[in-house]
Coordinates of C-alpha atoms in Angstrom, one line a residue:
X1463 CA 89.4 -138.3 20.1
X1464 CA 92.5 -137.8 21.7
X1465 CA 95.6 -136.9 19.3
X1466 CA 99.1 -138.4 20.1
X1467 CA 101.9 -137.6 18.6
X1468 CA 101.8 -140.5 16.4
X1469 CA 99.0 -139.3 14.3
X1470 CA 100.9 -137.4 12.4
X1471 CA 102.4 -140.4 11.4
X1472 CA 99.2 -141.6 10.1
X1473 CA 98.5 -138.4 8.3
X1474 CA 101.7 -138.8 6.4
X1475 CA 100.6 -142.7 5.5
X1476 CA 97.0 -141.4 4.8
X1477 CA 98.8 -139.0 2.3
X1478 CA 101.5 -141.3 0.6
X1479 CA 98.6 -143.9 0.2
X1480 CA 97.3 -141.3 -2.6
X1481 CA 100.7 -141.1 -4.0
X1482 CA 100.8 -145.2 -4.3
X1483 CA 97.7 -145.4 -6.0
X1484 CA 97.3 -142.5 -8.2
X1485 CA 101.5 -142.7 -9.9
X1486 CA 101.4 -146.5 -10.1
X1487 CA 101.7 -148.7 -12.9
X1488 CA 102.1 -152.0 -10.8
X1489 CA 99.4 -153.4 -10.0
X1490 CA 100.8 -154.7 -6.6
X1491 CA 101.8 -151.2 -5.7
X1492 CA 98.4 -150.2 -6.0
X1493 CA 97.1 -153.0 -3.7
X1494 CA 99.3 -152.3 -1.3
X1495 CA 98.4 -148.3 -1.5
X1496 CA 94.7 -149.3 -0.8
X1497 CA 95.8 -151.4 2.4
X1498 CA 97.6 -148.5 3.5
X1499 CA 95.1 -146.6 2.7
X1500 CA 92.5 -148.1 5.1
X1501 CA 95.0 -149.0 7.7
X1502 CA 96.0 -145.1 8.0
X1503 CA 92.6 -144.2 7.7
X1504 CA 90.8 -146.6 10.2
X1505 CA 93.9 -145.4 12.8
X1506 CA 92.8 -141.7 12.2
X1507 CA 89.0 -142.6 13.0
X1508 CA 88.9 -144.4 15.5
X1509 CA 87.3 -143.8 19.3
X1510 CA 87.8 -146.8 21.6
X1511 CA 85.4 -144.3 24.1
X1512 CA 82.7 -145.2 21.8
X1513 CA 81.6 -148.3 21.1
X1514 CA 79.8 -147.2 18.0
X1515 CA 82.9 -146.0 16.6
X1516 CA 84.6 -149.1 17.2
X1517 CA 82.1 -150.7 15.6
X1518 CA 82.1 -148.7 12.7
X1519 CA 85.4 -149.0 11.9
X1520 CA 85.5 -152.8 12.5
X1521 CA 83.0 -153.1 9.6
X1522 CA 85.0 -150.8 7.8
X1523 CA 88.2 -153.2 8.2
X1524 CA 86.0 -156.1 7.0
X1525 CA 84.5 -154.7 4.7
X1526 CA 87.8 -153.2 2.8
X1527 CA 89.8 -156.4 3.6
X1528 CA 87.6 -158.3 1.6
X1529 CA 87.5 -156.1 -1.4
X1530 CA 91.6 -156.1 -1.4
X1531 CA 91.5 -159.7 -1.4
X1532 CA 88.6 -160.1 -4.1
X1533 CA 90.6 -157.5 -5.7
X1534 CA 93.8 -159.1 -5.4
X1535 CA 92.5 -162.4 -6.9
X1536 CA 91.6 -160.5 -10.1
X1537 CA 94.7 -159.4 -11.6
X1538 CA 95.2 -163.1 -12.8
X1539 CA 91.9 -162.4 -14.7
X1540 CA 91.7 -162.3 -18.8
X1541 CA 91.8 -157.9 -19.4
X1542 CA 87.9 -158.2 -20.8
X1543 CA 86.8 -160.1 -17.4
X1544 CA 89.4 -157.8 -15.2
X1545 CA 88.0 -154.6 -16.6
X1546 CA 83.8 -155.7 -15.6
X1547 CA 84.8 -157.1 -12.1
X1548 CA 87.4 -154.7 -10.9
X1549 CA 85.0 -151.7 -11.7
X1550 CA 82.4 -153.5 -9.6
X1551 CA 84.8 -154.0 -6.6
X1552 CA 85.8 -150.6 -6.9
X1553 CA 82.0 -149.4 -6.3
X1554 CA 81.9 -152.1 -3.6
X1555 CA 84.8 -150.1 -2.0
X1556 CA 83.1 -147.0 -2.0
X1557 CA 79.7 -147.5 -1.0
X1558 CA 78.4 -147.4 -4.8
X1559 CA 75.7 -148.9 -5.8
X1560 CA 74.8 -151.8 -5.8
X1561 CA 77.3 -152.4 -3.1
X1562 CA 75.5 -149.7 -0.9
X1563 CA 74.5 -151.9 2.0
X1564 CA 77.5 -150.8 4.9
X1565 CA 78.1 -146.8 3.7
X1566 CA 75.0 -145.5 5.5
X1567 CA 75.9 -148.2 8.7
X1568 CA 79.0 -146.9 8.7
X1569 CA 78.7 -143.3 8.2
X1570 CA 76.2 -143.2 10.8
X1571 CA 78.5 -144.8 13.5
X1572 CA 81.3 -142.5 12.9
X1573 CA 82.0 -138.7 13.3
X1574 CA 81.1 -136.0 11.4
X1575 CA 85.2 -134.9 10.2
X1576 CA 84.6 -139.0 9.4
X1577 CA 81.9 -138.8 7.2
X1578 CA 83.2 -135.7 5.4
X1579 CA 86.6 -138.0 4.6
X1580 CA 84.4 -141.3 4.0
X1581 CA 81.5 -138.7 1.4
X1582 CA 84.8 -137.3 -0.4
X1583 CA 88.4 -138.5 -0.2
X1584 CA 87.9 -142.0 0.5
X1585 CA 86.1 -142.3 -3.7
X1586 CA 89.1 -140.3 -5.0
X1587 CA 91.1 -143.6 -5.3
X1588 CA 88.7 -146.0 -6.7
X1589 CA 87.1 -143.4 -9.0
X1590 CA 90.9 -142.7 -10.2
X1591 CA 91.3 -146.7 -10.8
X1592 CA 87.8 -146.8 -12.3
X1593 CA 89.1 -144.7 -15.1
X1594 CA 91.3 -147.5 -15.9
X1595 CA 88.0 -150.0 -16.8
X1596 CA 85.4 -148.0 -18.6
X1597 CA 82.7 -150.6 -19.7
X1598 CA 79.5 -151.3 -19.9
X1599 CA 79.1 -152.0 -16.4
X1600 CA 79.3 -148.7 -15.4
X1601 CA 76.0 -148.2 -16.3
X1602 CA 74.9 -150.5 -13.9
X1603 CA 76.5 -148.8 -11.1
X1604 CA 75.0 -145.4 -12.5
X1605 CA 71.5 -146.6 -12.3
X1606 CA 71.6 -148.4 -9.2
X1607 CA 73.7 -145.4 -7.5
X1608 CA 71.0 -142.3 -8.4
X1609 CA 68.2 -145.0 -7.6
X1610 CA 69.3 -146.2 -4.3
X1611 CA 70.1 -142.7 -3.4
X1612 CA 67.3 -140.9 -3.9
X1613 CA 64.9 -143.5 -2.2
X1614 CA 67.5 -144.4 0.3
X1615 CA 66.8 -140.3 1.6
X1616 CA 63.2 -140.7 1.5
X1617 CA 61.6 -140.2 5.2
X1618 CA 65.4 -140.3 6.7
X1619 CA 65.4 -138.3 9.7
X1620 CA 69.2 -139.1 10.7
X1621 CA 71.4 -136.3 8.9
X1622 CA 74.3 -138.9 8.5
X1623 CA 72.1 -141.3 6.7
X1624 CA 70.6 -138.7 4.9
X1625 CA 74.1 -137.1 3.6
X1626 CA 75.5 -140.5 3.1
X1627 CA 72.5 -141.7 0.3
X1628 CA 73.2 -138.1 -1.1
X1629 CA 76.7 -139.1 -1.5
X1630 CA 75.5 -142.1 -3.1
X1631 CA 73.4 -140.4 -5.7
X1632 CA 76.4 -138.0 -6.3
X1633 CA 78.5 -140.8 -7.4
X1634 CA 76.0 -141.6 -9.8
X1635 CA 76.6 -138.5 -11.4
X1636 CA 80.4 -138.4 -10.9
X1637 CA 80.3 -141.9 -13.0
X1638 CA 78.2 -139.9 -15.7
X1639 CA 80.8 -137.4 -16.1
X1640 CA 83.4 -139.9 -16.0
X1641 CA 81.9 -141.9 -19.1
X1642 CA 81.8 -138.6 -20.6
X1643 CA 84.4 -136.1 -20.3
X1644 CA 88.1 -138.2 -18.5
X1645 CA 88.7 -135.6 -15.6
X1646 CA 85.7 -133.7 -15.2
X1647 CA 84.0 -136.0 -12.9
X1648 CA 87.4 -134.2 -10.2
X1649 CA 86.0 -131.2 -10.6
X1650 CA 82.6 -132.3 -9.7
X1651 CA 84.1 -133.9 -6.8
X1652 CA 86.0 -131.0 -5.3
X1653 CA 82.9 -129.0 -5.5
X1654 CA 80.7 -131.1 -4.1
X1655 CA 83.1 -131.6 -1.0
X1656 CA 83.4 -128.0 -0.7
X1657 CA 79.2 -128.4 -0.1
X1658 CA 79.4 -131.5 1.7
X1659 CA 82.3 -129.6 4.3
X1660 CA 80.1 -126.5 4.8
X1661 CA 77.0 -128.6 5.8
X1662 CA 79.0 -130.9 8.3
X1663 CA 80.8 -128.0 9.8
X1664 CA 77.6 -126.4 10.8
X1665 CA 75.9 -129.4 12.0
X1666 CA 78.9 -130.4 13.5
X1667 CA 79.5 -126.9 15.3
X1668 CA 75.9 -127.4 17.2
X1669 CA 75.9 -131.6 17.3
X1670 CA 73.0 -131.7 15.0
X1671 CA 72.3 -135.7 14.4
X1672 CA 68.7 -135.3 13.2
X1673 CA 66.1 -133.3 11.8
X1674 CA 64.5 -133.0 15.4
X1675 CA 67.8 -131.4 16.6
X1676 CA 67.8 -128.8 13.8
X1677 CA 66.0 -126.1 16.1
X1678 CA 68.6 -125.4 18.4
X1679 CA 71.2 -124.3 15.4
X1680 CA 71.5 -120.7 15.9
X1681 CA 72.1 -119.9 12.2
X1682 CA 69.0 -122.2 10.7
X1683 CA 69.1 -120.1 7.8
X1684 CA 72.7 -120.5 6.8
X1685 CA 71.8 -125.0 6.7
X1686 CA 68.6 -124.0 4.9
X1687 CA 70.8 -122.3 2.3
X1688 CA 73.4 -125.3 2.2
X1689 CA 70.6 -128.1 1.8
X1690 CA 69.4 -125.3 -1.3
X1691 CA 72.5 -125.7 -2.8
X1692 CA 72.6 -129.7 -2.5
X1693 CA 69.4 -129.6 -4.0
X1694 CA 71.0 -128.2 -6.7
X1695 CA 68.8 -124.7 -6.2
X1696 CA 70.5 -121.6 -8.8
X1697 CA 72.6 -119.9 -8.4
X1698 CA 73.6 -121.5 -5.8
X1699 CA 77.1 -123.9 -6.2
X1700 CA 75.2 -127.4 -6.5
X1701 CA 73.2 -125.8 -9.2
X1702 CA 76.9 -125.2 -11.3
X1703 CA 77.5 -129.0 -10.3
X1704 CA 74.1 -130.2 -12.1
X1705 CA 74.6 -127.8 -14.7
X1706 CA 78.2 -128.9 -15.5
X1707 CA 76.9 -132.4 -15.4
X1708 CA 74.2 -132.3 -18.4
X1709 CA 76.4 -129.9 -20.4
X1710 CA 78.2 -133.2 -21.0
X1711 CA 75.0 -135.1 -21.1
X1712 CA 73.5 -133.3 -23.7
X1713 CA 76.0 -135.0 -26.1
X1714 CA 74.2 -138.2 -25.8
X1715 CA 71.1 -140.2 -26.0
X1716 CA 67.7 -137.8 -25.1
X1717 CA 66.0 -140.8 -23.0
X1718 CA 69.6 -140.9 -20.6
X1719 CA 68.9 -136.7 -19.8
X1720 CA 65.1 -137.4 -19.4
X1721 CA 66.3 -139.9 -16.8
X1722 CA 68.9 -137.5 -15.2
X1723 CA 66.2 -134.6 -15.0
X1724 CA 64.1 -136.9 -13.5
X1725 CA 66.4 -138.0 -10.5
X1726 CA 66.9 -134.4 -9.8
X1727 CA 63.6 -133.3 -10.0
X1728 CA 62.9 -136.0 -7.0
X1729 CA 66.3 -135.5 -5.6
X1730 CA 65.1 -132.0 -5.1
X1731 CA 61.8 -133.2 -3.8
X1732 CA 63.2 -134.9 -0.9
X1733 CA 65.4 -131.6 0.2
X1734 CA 62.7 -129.5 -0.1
X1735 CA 60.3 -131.7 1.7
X1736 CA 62.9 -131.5 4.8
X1737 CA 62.9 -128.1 4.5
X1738 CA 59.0 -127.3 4.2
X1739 CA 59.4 -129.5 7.4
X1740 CA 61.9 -127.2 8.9
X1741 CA 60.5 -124.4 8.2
X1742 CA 56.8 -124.4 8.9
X1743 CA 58.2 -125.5 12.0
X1744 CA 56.2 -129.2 12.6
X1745 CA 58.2 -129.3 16.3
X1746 CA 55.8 -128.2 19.2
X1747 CA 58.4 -125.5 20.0
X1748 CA 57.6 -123.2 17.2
X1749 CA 55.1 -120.5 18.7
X1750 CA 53.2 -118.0 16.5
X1751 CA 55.6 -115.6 15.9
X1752 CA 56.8 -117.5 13.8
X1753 CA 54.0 -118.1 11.9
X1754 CA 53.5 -114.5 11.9
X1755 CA 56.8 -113.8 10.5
X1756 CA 56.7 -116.7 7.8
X1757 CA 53.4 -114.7 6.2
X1758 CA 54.0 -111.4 6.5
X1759 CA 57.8 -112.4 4.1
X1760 CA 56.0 -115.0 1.9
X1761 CA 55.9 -112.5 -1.2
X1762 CA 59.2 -111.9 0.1
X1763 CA 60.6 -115.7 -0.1
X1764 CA 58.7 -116.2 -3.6
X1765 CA 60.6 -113.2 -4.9
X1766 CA 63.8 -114.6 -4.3
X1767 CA 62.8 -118.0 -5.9
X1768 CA 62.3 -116.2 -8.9
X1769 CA 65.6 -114.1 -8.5
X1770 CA 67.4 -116.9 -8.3
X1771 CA 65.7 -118.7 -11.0
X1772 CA 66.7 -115.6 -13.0
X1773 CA 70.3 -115.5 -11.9
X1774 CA 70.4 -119.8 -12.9
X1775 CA 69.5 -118.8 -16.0
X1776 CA 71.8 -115.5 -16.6
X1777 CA 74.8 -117.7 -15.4
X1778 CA 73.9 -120.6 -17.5
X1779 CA 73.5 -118.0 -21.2
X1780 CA 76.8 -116.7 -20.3
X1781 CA 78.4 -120.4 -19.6
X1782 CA 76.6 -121.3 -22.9
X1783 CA 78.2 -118.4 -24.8

């Protein structure tokens, strides 16, 4: 994408848009901070050289202008009604479940620096305004959001698709923290997009689009330790973001951190799988070096495991005391 000097004027919407939404009391301010939102942000995403781009962001438009408008229509609403079906548009907003259906479309049809934005910044205002309507409902949007992510990244090949369900499932747990603890779920948030920046840079560095394109990164190791760290692997930083997570949990009901352990454990599954993939080297192109290499440090490899289940563990006594 070519950058005129009007994109700085988009930037500057892009950023007052936060400012509209986040220190607003009126209703119709915040409306109108969402519209500029999108507007500012479709303007700084878009590629009329690629057709998928301009597809992307047309369902984008759509898909946003009809949320503002359902959105719109609610603030005649009694406050009991208002609070269920405002926290359900918000989700539809930002790809939550059950509203999951365009996020991994989309994603997929934009660039990486887009993704990043649409896997991070793009929640921060509808989380912010989900605050606002803490019901029941989020529960709902919990469940469905861990569930459809972690299936939604089984046998996905794409690395778009795949980081965009993981985004999913990661606003699952964001909602978690939110029931629990007001502003914790923000700190969860700018952690993870701390993660979720590292992995696009890389990928975006050698135009890696899917797992077959992984063997011509030059640093394979440094992604292998990234997808570690989303898998929530101590002591590595999505470990902390897991651990933070059920050190609110463990304030509630046994069956709801059963369930959470769970969708981890499987979460974790799928990441490793990709990586036992990656590894063992299933593309023609790995020769018997390799292979040669990958025995002779096995010991090696299992020694770290256990060193950095031994750090998880050290950092989590210390964070307990």
């Amino acid at each position: 994408m070519k950058y005129f000097p009007s994109i700085y004027i988009f930037i500057l919407l892009y950023m007052m848009s936060f400012i509209m939404c986040l220190n607003n009391d009126d209703w119709f301010l915040i409306w109108l901070g969402l519209e500029i939102n999108m507007m500012s942000f479709i303007m700084l995403i878009y590629n009329r050289k690629s057709k998928k781009h301009i597809e992307s962001c047309f369902k984008y438009f759509f898909i946003q202008s009809l949320g503002s408008m359902m959105f719109l229509s609610f603030f005649y609403l009694n406050k009991n009604l208002l609070s269920y079906l405002s926290s359900l548009m918000m989700s539809y907003k930002m790809g939550a479940g059950p509203f999951y259906f365009w996020f991994p479309s989309v994603c997929s049809g934009v660039g990486w620096l887009s993704c990043f934005f649409l896997m991070s910044f793009q929640k921060m205002i509808p989380l912010m305004l989900m605050m606002m309507f803490i019901s029941m409902i989020f529960w709902v949007i919990i469940l469905f959001s861990l569930f459809i992510g972690v299936f939604g990244s089984f046998n996905q090949k794409q690395m778009k698709r795949l980081l965009s369900y993981s985004s999913i499932h990661h606003v699952g747990w964001m909602l978690m923290c939110m029931i629990l603890d007001s502003n914790i779920w923000i700190l969860y948030l700018f952690l993870y997009a701390v993660i979720i920046l590292g992995v696009i840079m890389l990928l975006m560095k050698y135009e890696v689009y899917s797992m077959m394109n992984i063997m011509k990164l030059k640093y394979k190791w440094m992604l292998f330790i990234m997808m570690l760290s989303m898998a929530g692997m101590p002591p590595l930083l999505g470990f902390f973001l897991k651990w933070l997570a059920f050190y609110y949990i463990i304030k509630m009901n046994y069956m709801i951190i059963i369930f959470m352990l769970i969708m981890s454990v499987v979460m974790f599954y799928i990441y490793m799988r990709l990586m036992y993939d990656f590894m063992l080297g299933l593309s023609k192109k790995m020769d018997l070096l390799y292979y040669k290499f990958y025995y002779k440090y096995f010991i090696s490899y299992e020694m770290f495991s256990l060193w950095s289940i031994f750090l998880g563990c050290l950092i989590n006594f210390f964070l307990i005391l």
